[in-house]
Coordinates of C-alpha atoms in Angstrom, one line a residue:
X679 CA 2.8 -7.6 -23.8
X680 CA 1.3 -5.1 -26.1
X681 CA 1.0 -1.4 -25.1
X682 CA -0.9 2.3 -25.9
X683 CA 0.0 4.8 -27.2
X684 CA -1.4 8.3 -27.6
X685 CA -0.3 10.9 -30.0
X686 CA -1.0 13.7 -32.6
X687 CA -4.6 13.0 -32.0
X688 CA -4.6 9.2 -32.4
X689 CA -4.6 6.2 -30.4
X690 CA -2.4 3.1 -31.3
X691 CA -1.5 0.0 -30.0
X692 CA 2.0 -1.8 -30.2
X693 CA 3.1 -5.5 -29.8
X694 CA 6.7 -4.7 -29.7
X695 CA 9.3 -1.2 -28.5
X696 CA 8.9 1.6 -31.1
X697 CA 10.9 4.6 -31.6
X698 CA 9.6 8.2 -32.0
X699 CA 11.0 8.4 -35.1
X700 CA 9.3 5.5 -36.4
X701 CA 6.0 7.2 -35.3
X702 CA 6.6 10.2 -37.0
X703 CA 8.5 9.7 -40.0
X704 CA 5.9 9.4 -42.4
X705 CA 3.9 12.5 -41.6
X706 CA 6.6 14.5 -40.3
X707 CA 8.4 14.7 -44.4
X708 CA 9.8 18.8 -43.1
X709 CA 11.1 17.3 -39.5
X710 CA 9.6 19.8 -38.3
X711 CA 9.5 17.6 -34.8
X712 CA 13.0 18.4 -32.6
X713 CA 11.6 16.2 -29.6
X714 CA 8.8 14.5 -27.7
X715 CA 7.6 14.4 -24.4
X716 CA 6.7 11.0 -23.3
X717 CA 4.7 10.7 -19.9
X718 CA 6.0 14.4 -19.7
X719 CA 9.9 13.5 -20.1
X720 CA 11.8 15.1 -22.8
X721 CA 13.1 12.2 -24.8
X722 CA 15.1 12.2 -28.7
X723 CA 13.5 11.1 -31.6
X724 CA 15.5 7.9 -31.5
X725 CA 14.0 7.2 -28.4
X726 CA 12.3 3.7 -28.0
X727 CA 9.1 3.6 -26.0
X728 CA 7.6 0.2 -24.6
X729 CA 5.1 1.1 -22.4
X730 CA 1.5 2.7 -22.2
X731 CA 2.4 6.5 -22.9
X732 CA 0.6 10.2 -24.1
X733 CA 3.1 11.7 -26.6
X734 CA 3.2 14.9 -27.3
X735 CA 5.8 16.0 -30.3
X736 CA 8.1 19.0 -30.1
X737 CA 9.0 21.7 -32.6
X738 CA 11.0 25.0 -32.0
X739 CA 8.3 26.8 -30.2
X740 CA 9.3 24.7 -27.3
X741 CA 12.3 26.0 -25.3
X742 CA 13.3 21.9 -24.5
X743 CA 13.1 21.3 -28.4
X744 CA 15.8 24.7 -29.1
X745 CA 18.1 23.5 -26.4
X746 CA 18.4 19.8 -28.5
X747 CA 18.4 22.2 -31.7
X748 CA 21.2 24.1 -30.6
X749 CA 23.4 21.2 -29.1
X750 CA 23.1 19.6 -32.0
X751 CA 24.3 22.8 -34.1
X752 CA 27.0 23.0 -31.9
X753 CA 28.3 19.8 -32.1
X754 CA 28.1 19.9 -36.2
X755 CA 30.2 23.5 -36.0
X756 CA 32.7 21.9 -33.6
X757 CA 32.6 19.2 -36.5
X758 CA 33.6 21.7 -39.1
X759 CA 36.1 24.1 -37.3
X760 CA 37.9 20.5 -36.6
X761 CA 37.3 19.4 -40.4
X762 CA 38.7 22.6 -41.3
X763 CA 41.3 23.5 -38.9
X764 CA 42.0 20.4 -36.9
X765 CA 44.9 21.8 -34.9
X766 CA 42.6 24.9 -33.8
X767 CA 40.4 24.7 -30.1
X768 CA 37.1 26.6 -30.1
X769 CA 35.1 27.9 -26.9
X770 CA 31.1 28.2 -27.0
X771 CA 30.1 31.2 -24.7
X772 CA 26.4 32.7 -25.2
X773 CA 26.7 36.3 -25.8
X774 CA 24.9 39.2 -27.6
X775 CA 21.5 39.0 -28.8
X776 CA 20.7 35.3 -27.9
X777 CA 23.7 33.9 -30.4
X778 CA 26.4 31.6 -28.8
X779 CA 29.8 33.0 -29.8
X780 CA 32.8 31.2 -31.4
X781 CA 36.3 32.0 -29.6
X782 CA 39.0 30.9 -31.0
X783 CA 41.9 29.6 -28.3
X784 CA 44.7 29.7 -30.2
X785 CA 46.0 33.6 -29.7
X786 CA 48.2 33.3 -33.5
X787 CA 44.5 32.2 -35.1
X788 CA 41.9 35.4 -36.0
X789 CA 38.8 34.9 -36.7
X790 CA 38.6 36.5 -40.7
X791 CA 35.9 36.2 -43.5
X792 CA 37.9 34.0 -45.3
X793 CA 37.8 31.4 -42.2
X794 CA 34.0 31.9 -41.9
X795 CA 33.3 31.0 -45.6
X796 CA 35.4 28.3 -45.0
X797 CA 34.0 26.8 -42.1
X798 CA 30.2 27.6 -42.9
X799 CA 30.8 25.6 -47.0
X800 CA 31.8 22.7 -43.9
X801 CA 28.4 23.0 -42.0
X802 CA 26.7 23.3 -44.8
X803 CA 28.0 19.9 -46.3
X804 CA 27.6 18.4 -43.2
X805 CA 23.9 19.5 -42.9
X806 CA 23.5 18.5 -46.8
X807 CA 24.7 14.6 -46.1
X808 CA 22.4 14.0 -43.5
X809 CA 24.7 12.5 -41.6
X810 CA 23.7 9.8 -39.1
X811 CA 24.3 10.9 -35.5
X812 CA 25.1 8.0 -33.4
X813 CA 25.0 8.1 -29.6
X814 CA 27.5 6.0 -27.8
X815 CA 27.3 4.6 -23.8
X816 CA 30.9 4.1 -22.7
X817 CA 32.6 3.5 -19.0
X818 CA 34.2 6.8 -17.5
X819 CA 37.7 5.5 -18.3
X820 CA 36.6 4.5 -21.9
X821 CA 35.6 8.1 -22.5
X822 CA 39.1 9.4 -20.7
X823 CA 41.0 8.0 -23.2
X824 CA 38.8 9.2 -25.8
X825 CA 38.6 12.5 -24.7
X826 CA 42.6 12.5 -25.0
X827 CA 42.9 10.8 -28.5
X828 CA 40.7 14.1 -29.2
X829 CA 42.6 16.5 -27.3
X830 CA 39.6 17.5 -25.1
X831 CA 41.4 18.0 -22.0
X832 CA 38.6 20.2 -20.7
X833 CA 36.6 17.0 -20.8
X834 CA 38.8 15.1 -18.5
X835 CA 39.0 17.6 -15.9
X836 CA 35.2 17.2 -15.2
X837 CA 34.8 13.6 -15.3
X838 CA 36.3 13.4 -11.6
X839 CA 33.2 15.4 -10.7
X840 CA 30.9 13.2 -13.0
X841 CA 28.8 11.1 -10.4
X842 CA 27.6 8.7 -13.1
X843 CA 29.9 5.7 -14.0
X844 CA 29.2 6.1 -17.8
X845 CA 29.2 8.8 -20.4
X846 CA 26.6 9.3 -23.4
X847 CA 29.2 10.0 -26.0
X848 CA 28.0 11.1 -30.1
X849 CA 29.9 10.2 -33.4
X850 CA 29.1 11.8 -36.4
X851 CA 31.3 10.7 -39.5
X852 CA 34.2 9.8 -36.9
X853 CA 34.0 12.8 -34.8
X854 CA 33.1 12.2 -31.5
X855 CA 32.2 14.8 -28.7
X856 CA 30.1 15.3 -26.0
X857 CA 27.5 18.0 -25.7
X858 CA 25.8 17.5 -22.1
X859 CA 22.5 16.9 -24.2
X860 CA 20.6 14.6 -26.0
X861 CA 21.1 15.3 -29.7
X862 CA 18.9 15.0 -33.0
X863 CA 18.9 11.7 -35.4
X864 CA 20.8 13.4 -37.7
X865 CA 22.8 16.5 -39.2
X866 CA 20.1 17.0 -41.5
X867 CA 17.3 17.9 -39.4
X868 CA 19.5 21.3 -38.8
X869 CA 17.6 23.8 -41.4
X870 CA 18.1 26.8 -39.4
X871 CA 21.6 28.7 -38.7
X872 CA 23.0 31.9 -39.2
X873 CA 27.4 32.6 -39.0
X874 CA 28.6 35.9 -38.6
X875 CA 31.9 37.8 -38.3
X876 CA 31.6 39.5 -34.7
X877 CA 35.6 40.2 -33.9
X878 CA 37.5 38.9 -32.4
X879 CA 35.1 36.0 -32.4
X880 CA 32.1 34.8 -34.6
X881 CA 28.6 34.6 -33.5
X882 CA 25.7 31.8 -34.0
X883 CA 22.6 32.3 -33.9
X884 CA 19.7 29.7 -34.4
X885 CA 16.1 29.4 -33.8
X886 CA 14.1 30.6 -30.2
X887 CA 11.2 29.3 -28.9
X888 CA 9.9 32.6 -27.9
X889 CA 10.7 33.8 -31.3
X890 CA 8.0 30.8 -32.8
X891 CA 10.5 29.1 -34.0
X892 CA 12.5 31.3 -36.2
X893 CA 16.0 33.0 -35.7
X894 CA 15.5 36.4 -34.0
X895 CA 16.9 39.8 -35.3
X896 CA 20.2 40.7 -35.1
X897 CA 20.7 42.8 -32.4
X898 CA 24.5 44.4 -31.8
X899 CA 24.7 45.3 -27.9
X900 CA 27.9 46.4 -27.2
X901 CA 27.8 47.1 -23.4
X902 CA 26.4 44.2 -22.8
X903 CA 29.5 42.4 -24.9
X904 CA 32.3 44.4 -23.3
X905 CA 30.7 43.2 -19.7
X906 CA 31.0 39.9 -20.8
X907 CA 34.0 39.9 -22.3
X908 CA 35.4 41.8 -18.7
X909 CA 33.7 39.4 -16.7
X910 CA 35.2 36.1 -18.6
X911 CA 38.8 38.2 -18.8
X912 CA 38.7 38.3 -14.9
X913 CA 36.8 34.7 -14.3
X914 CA 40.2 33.3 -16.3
X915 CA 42.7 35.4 -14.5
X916 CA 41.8 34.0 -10.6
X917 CA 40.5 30.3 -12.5
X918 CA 36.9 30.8 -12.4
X919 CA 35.7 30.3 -16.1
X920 CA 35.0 26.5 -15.8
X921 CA 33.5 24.9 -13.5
X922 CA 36.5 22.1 -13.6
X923 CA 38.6 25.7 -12.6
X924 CA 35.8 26.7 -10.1
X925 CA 36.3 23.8 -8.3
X926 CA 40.5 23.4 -8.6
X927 CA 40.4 26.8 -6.8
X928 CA 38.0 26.4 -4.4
X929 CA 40.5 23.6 -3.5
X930 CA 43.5 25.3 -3.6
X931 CA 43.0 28.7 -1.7
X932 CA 40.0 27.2 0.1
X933 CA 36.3 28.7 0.9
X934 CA 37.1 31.6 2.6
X935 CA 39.6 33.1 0.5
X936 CA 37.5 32.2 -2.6
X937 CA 34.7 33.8 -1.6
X938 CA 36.4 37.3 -0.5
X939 CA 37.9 36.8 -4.2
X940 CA 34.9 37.2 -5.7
X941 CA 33.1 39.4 -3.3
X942 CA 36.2 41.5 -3.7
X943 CA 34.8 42.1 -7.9
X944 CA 31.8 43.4 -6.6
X945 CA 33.3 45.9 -4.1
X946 CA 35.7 46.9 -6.8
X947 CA 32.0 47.7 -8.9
X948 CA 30.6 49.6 -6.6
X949 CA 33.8 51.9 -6.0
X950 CA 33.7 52.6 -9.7
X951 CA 29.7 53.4 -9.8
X952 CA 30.7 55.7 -6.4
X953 CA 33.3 57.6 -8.3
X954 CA 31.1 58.5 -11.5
X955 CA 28.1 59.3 -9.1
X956 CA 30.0 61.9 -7.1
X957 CA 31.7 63.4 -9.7
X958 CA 28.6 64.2 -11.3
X959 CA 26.7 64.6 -8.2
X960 CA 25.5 68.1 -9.1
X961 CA 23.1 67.1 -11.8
X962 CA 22.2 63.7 -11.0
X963 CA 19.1 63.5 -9.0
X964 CA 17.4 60.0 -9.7
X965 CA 19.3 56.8 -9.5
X966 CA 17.4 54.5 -11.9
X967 CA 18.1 50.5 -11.1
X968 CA 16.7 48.0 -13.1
X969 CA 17.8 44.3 -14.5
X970 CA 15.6 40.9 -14.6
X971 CA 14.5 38.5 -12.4
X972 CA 16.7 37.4 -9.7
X973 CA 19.4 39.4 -10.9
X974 CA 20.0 40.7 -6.9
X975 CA 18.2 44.5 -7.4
X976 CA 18.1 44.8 -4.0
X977 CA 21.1 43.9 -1.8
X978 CA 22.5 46.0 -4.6
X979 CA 20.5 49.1 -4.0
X980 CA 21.4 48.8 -0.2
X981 CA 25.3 48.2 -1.2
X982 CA 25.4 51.6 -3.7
X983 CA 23.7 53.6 -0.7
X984 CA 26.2 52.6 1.5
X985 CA 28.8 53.4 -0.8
X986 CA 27.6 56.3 -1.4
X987 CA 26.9 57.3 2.0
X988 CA 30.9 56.6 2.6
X989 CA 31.6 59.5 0.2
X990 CA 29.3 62.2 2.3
X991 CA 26.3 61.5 -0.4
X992 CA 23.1 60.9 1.3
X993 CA 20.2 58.9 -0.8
X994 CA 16.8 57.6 -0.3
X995 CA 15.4 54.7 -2.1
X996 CA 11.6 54.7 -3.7
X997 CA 10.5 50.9 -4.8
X998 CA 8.6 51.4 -8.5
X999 CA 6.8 48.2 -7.1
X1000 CA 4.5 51.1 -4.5
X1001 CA 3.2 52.4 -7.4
X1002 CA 1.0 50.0 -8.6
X1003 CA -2.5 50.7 -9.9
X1004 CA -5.3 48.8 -8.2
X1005 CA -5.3 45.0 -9.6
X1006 CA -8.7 45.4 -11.0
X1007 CA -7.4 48.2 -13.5
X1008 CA -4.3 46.6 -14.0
X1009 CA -4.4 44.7 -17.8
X1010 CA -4.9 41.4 -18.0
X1011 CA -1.5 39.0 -19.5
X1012 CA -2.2 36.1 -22.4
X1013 CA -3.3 33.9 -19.0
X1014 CA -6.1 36.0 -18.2
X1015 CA -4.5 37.4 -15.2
X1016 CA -3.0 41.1 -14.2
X1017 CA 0.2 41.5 -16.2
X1018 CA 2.5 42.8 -13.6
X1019 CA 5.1 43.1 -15.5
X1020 CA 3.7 45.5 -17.9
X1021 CA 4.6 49.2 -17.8
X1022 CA 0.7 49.8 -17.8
X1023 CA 0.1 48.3 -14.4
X1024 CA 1.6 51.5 -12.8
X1025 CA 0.8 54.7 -12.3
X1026 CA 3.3 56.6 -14.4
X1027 CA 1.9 60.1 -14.1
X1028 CA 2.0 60.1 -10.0
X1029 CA 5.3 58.7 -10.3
X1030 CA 6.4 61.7 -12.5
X1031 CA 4.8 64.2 -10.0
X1032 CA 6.0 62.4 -7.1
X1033 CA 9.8 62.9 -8.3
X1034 CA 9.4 66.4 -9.3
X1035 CA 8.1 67.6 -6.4
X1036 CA 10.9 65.9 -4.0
X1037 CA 13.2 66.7 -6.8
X1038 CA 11.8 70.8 -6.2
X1039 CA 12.1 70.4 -2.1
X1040 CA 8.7 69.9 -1.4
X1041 CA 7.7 67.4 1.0
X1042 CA 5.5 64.1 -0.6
X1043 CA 3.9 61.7 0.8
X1044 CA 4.2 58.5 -1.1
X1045 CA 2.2 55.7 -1.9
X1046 CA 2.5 51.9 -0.5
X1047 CA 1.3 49.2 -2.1
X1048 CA -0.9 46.4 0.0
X1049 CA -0.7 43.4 -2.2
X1050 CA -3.1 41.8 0.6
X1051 CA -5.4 44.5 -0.5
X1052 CA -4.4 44.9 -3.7
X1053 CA -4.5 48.5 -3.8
X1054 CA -2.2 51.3 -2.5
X1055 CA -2.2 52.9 0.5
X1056 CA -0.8 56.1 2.5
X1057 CA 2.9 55.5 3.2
X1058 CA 5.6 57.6 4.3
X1059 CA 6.0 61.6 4.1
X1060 CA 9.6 62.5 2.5
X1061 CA 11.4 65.3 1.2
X1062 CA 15.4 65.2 0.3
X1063 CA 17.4 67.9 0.0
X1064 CA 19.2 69.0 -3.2
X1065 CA 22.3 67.2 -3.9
X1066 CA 20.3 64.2 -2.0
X1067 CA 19.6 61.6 -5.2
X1068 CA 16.8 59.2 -5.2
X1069 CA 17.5 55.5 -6.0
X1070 CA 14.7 53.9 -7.5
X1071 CA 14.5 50.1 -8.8
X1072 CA 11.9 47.9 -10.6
X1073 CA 11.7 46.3 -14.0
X1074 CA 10.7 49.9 -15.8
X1075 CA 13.0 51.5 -14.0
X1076 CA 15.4 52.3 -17.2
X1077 CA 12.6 52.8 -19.1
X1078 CA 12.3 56.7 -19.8
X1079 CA 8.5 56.5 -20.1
X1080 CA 8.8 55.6 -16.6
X1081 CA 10.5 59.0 -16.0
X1082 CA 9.3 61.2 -19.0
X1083 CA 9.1 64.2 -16.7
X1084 CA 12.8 64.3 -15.4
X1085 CA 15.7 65.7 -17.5
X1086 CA 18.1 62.7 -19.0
X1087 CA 20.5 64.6 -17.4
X1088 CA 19.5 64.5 -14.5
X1089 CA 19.0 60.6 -14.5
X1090 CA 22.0 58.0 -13.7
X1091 CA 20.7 54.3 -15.3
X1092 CA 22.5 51.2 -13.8
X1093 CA 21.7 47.6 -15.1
X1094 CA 21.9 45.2 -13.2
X1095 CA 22.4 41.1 -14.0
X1096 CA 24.6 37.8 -13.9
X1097 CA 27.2 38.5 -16.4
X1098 CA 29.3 35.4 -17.1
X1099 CA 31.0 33.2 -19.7
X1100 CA 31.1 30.1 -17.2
X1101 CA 31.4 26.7 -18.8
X1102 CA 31.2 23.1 -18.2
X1103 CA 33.9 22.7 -21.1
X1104 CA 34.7 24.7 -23.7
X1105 CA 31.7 23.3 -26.4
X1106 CA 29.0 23.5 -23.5
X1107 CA 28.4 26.9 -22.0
X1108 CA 26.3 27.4 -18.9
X1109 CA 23.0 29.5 -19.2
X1110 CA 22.6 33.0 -17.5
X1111 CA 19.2 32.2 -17.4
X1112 CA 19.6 28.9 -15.6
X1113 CA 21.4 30.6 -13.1
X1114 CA 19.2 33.4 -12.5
X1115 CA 16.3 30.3 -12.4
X1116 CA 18.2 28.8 -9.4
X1117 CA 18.8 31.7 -7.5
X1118 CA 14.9 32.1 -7.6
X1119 CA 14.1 28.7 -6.8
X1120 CA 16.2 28.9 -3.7
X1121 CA 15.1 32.2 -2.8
X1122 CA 11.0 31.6 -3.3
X1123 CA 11.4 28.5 -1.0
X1124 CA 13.2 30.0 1.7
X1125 CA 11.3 33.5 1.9
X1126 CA 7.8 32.5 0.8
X1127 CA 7.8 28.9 1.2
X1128 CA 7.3 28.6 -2.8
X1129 CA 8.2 24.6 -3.8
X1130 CA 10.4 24.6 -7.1
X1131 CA 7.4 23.5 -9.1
X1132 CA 5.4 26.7 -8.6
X1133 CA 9.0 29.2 -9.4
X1134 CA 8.9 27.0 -12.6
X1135 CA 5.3 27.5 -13.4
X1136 CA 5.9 31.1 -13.8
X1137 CA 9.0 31.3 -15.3
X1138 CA 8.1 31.6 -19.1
X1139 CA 6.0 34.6 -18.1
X1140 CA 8.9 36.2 -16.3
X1141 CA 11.1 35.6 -19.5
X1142 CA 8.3 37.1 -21.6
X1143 CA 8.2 40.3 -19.8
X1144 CA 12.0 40.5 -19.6
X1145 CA 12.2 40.0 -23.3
X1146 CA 9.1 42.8 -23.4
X1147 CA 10.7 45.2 -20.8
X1148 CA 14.1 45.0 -19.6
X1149 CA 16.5 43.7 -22.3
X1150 CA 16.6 46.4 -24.4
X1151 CA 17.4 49.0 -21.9
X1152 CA 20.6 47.7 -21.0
X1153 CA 22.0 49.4 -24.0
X1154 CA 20.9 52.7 -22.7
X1155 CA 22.8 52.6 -19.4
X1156 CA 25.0 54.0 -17.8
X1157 CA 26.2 51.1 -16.0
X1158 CA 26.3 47.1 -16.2
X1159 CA 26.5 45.7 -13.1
X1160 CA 27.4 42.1 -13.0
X1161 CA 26.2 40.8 -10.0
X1162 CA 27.8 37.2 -11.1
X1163 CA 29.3 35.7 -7.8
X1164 CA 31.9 32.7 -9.2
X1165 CA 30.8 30.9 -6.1
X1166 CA 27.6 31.0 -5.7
X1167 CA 26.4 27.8 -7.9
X1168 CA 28.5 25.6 -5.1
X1169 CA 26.8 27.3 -2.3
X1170 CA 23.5 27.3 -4.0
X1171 CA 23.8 23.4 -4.8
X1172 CA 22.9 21.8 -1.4
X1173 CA 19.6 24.3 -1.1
X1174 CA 18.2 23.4 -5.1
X1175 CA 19.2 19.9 -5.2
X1176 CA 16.6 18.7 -2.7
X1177 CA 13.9 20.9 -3.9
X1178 CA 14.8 19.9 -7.7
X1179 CA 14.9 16.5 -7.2
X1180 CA 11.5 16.7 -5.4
X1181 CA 10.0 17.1 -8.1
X1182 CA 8.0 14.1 -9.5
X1183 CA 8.8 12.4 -13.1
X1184 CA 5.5 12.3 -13.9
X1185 CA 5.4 16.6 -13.9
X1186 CA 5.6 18.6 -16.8
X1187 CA 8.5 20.8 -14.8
X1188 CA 10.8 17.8 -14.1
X1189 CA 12.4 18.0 -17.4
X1190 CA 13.8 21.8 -16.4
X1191 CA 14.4 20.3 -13.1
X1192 CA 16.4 17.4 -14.5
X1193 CA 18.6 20.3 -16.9
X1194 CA 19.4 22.3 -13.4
X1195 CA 20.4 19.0 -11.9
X1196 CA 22.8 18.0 -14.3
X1197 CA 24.2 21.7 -14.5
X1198 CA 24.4 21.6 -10.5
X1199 CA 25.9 18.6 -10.1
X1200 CA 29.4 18.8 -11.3
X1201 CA 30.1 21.8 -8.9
X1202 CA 32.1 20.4 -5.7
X1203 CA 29.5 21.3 -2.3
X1204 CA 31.0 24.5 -0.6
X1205 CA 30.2 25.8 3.1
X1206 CA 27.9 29.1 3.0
X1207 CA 28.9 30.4 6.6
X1208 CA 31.5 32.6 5.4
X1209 CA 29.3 34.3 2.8
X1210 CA 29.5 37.9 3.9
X1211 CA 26.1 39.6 5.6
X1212 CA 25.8 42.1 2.9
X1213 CA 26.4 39.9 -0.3
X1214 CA 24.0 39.8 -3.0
X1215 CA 23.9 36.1 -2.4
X1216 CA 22.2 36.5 1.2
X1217 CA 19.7 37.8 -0.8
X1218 CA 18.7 34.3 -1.9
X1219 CA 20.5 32.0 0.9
X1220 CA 19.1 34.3 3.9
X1221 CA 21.2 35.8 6.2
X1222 CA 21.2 39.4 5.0
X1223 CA 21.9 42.7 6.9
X1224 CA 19.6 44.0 4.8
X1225 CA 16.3 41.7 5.3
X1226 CA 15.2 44.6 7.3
X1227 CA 16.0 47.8 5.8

């Protein structure tokens, strides 16, 4: 039965299966082309389509494209390091400015310049052979005993949680791993890399999709690597830095005490914040709060008050979301619509003069933002006395053009986020991003009856104004916050599953869907009744002390 199928501007018909590739190969001489979307489902290149279809080819400005991209890359550096220094383990982790870092298990091993020329003349020859990369389908127990012969004993503590009966193995050249991805035909199609000394690890970086396709500047963030780097030192100590481990110790010391053991890193956060508050108490006077999407702003603006309150200092909180100019002279984003995420949608100069004056004693009255009217309105009258800070949060919150009026001294800047270094083995890290994209999902369903499709809709325009606004403050703080709870991807399992998996094939979201699901679905189902009221994770689940304050 012959078949249709439409793409890069044509229309053909077929008698027989075809592959992508086979489409493609001709005009695409660069390989510029990581992926398609057939009927709206990511496939490979080597994918074979039979049936009527509308194609649409993928390059690197596509975020589903980069994610094959870099599994592939970090299959072929796993390739090398094992090439080079076959008795050596290596851990993926993302880390500073969008690379993925390179740790190196073995504690006598240090990561030198010598071992980096080493292993990058490897990836390079790889690259250079094109080699073929073959994708195997084997039974569960087929790929146990594989997964030993290789040494991947990561690997075989997850497949007891792998619902599926068979694994999707690759071999490359005789090495064999598997990257929780589909991967590209070949090594060769893998043009764009960069491998750099960043001790006591190294650091890759490869192409973005919101960078057009091209590896972004190196940025070094220190605080934002020492949190990481404190956050995976503590996820290994109490066996939290896999999700194999996750689910070992939910097993072993049960719910209840697992979830006190990670609430108990966040109380043990906010003491620390407490103590550098009060003891410079005398000049701080604004409480700035700031972090991206999802990252729990709120339950943790209530939590630092509290703590704060318990050491005799009394604070008021001011949302940056109030002062909003009207919708009609806010400027319009790349859709047409008002950017809210811009800095130029509020009304910095009555922020600035609403601080001083509370900051000089004098009583305010503050704006409130209707978004039913989509203009502000009277809200409260305040005034605070003097050693009585202000906490305000919001997206510009760290950003001091937000504040130009008030002293640097006299501002305290906390960034907030996920932190983590979680992994599904150690060569296939878990996102921050995907995580922070679950927590919304679950939250916009629950509190404004949002269905997954719509949070998805919207999320590239979040990430651009994250990557616009809030990233490069973190740096500037004087606090990271990690509001990473190690159980809260088991809790939050049984609320996203259903609404992921509502989502139809035939959308253009059910391939991020379909990524969530397969991240989600190795974590063992945990009860949620025994989250405390005040954790950040009410924020998302319901339940919260705070829903009212």
């Amino acid at each position: 039965m012959s078949f249709t199928l439409k793409y890069l501007g044509k229309e053909e018909t077929f008698d027989k299966k075809v592959s992508l590739l086979e489409l493609v190969r001709d005009i695409d001489p660069e390989r510029k082309y990581i992926a398609a979307k057939v009927n709206n489902r990511v496939r490979e290149l080597e994918y074979e389509v039979y049936y009527d279809a509308e194609i649409e080819f993928l390059d690197l400005t596509n975020s589903d494209a980069v994610k094959i991209y870099e599994a592939t890359l970090r299959f072929i550096v796993a390739m090398a390091f094992h090439r080079c220094y076959p008795d050596l383990s290596i851990r993926f982790s993302y880390n500073v400015s969008r690379c993925v870092s390179i740790h190196l298990l073995d504690n006598k091993s240090k990561a030198n310049t010598a071992m980096l020329l080493r292993v990058k003349r490897e990836i390079d020859e790889i690259i250079e052979k094109d080699l073929e990369m073959r994708r195997l389908i084997v039974p569960n127990e087929l790929a146990r005993t594989i997964y030993k012969e290789w040494g991947y004993k990561d690997k075989i503590e997850m497949l007891q949680y792998r619902p599926e009966k068979t694994v999707h193995l690759y071999e490359c050249a005789g090495f064999q791993d598997y990257m929780y991805s589909r991967l590209l035909p070949s090594t060769g199609y893998v043009k764009k890399y960069k491998l750099r000394l960043y001790t006591p690890d190294f650091l890759l970086q490869y192409p973005r999709a919101e960078e057009g396709g091209e590896i972004p500047e190196f940025k070094d963030a220190p605080t934002y690597g020492r949190v990481l780097a404190e956050s995976h030192d503590w996820s290994k100590t109490v066996g939290a830095d896999t999700v194999g481990s996750i689910n070992a110790t939910i097993k072993e010391l049960g719910t209840v005490e697992f979830i006190n053991l990670c609430e108990s890193y966040h109380n043990r956060e906010l003491c620390e914040l407490g103590e550098m508050i009060q003891d410079d108490i005398d000049n701080i006077r604004l409480i700035c709060i700031a972090g991206p999407s999802s990252s729990g702003k709120t339950t943790f603006a209530n939590r630092l008050r509290i703590e704060l309150l318990s050491r005799g200092i009394h604070s008021v909180r001011i949302s940056l979301d109030d002062y909003y100019k009207p919708k009609s002279e806010i400027p319009l984003g790349p859709d047409g619509e008002p950017d809210l995420e811009t800095i130029e949608g509020l009304d910095i100069e009555l922020f600035n003069q609403n601080m001083l004056d509370l900051i000089s004693g004098n009583e305010v009255t503050l704006p409130k933002f209707d978004f039913k009217l989509g203009k502000r309105v009277e809200g409260r009258k305040l005034q605070v006395a003097e050693n009585e800070p202000i906490i305000i949060e919001g997206i510009h919150a760290l950003n001091d053009r937000m504040t130009i009026d008030i002293p640097k001294s006299a501002k305290f800047k906390i960034f907030i986020a996920p932190q983590t270094q979680i992994n599904l083995d150690d060569h296939n890290p878990i996102s921050i991003t995907d995580i922070r994209l679950v927590r919304r999902i679950v939250r916009d369903s629950k509190f404004r009856g949002s269905p997954a499709e719509e949070t998805l809709s919207m999320w590239a325009s979040v990430r651009r104004g994250e990557f616009k606004w809030i990233y490069d403050t973190q740096e500037g703080a004087d606090y990271v916050y990690n509001s990473l709870l190690s159980y809260e991807l088991p809790v939050m399992k049984k609320y996203a599953m259903p609404l992921l998996t509502k989502i139809d094939k035939e959308s253009v979201y059910w391939p991020a869907a379909q990524r969530l699901v397969r991240m989600l679905k190795f974590f063992i189902d945990m009860e949620d009744k025994w989250v405390p009221c005040n954790s950040l994770m009410r924020e998302f689940i319901g339940g919260s002390c705070y829903a009212d304050v």
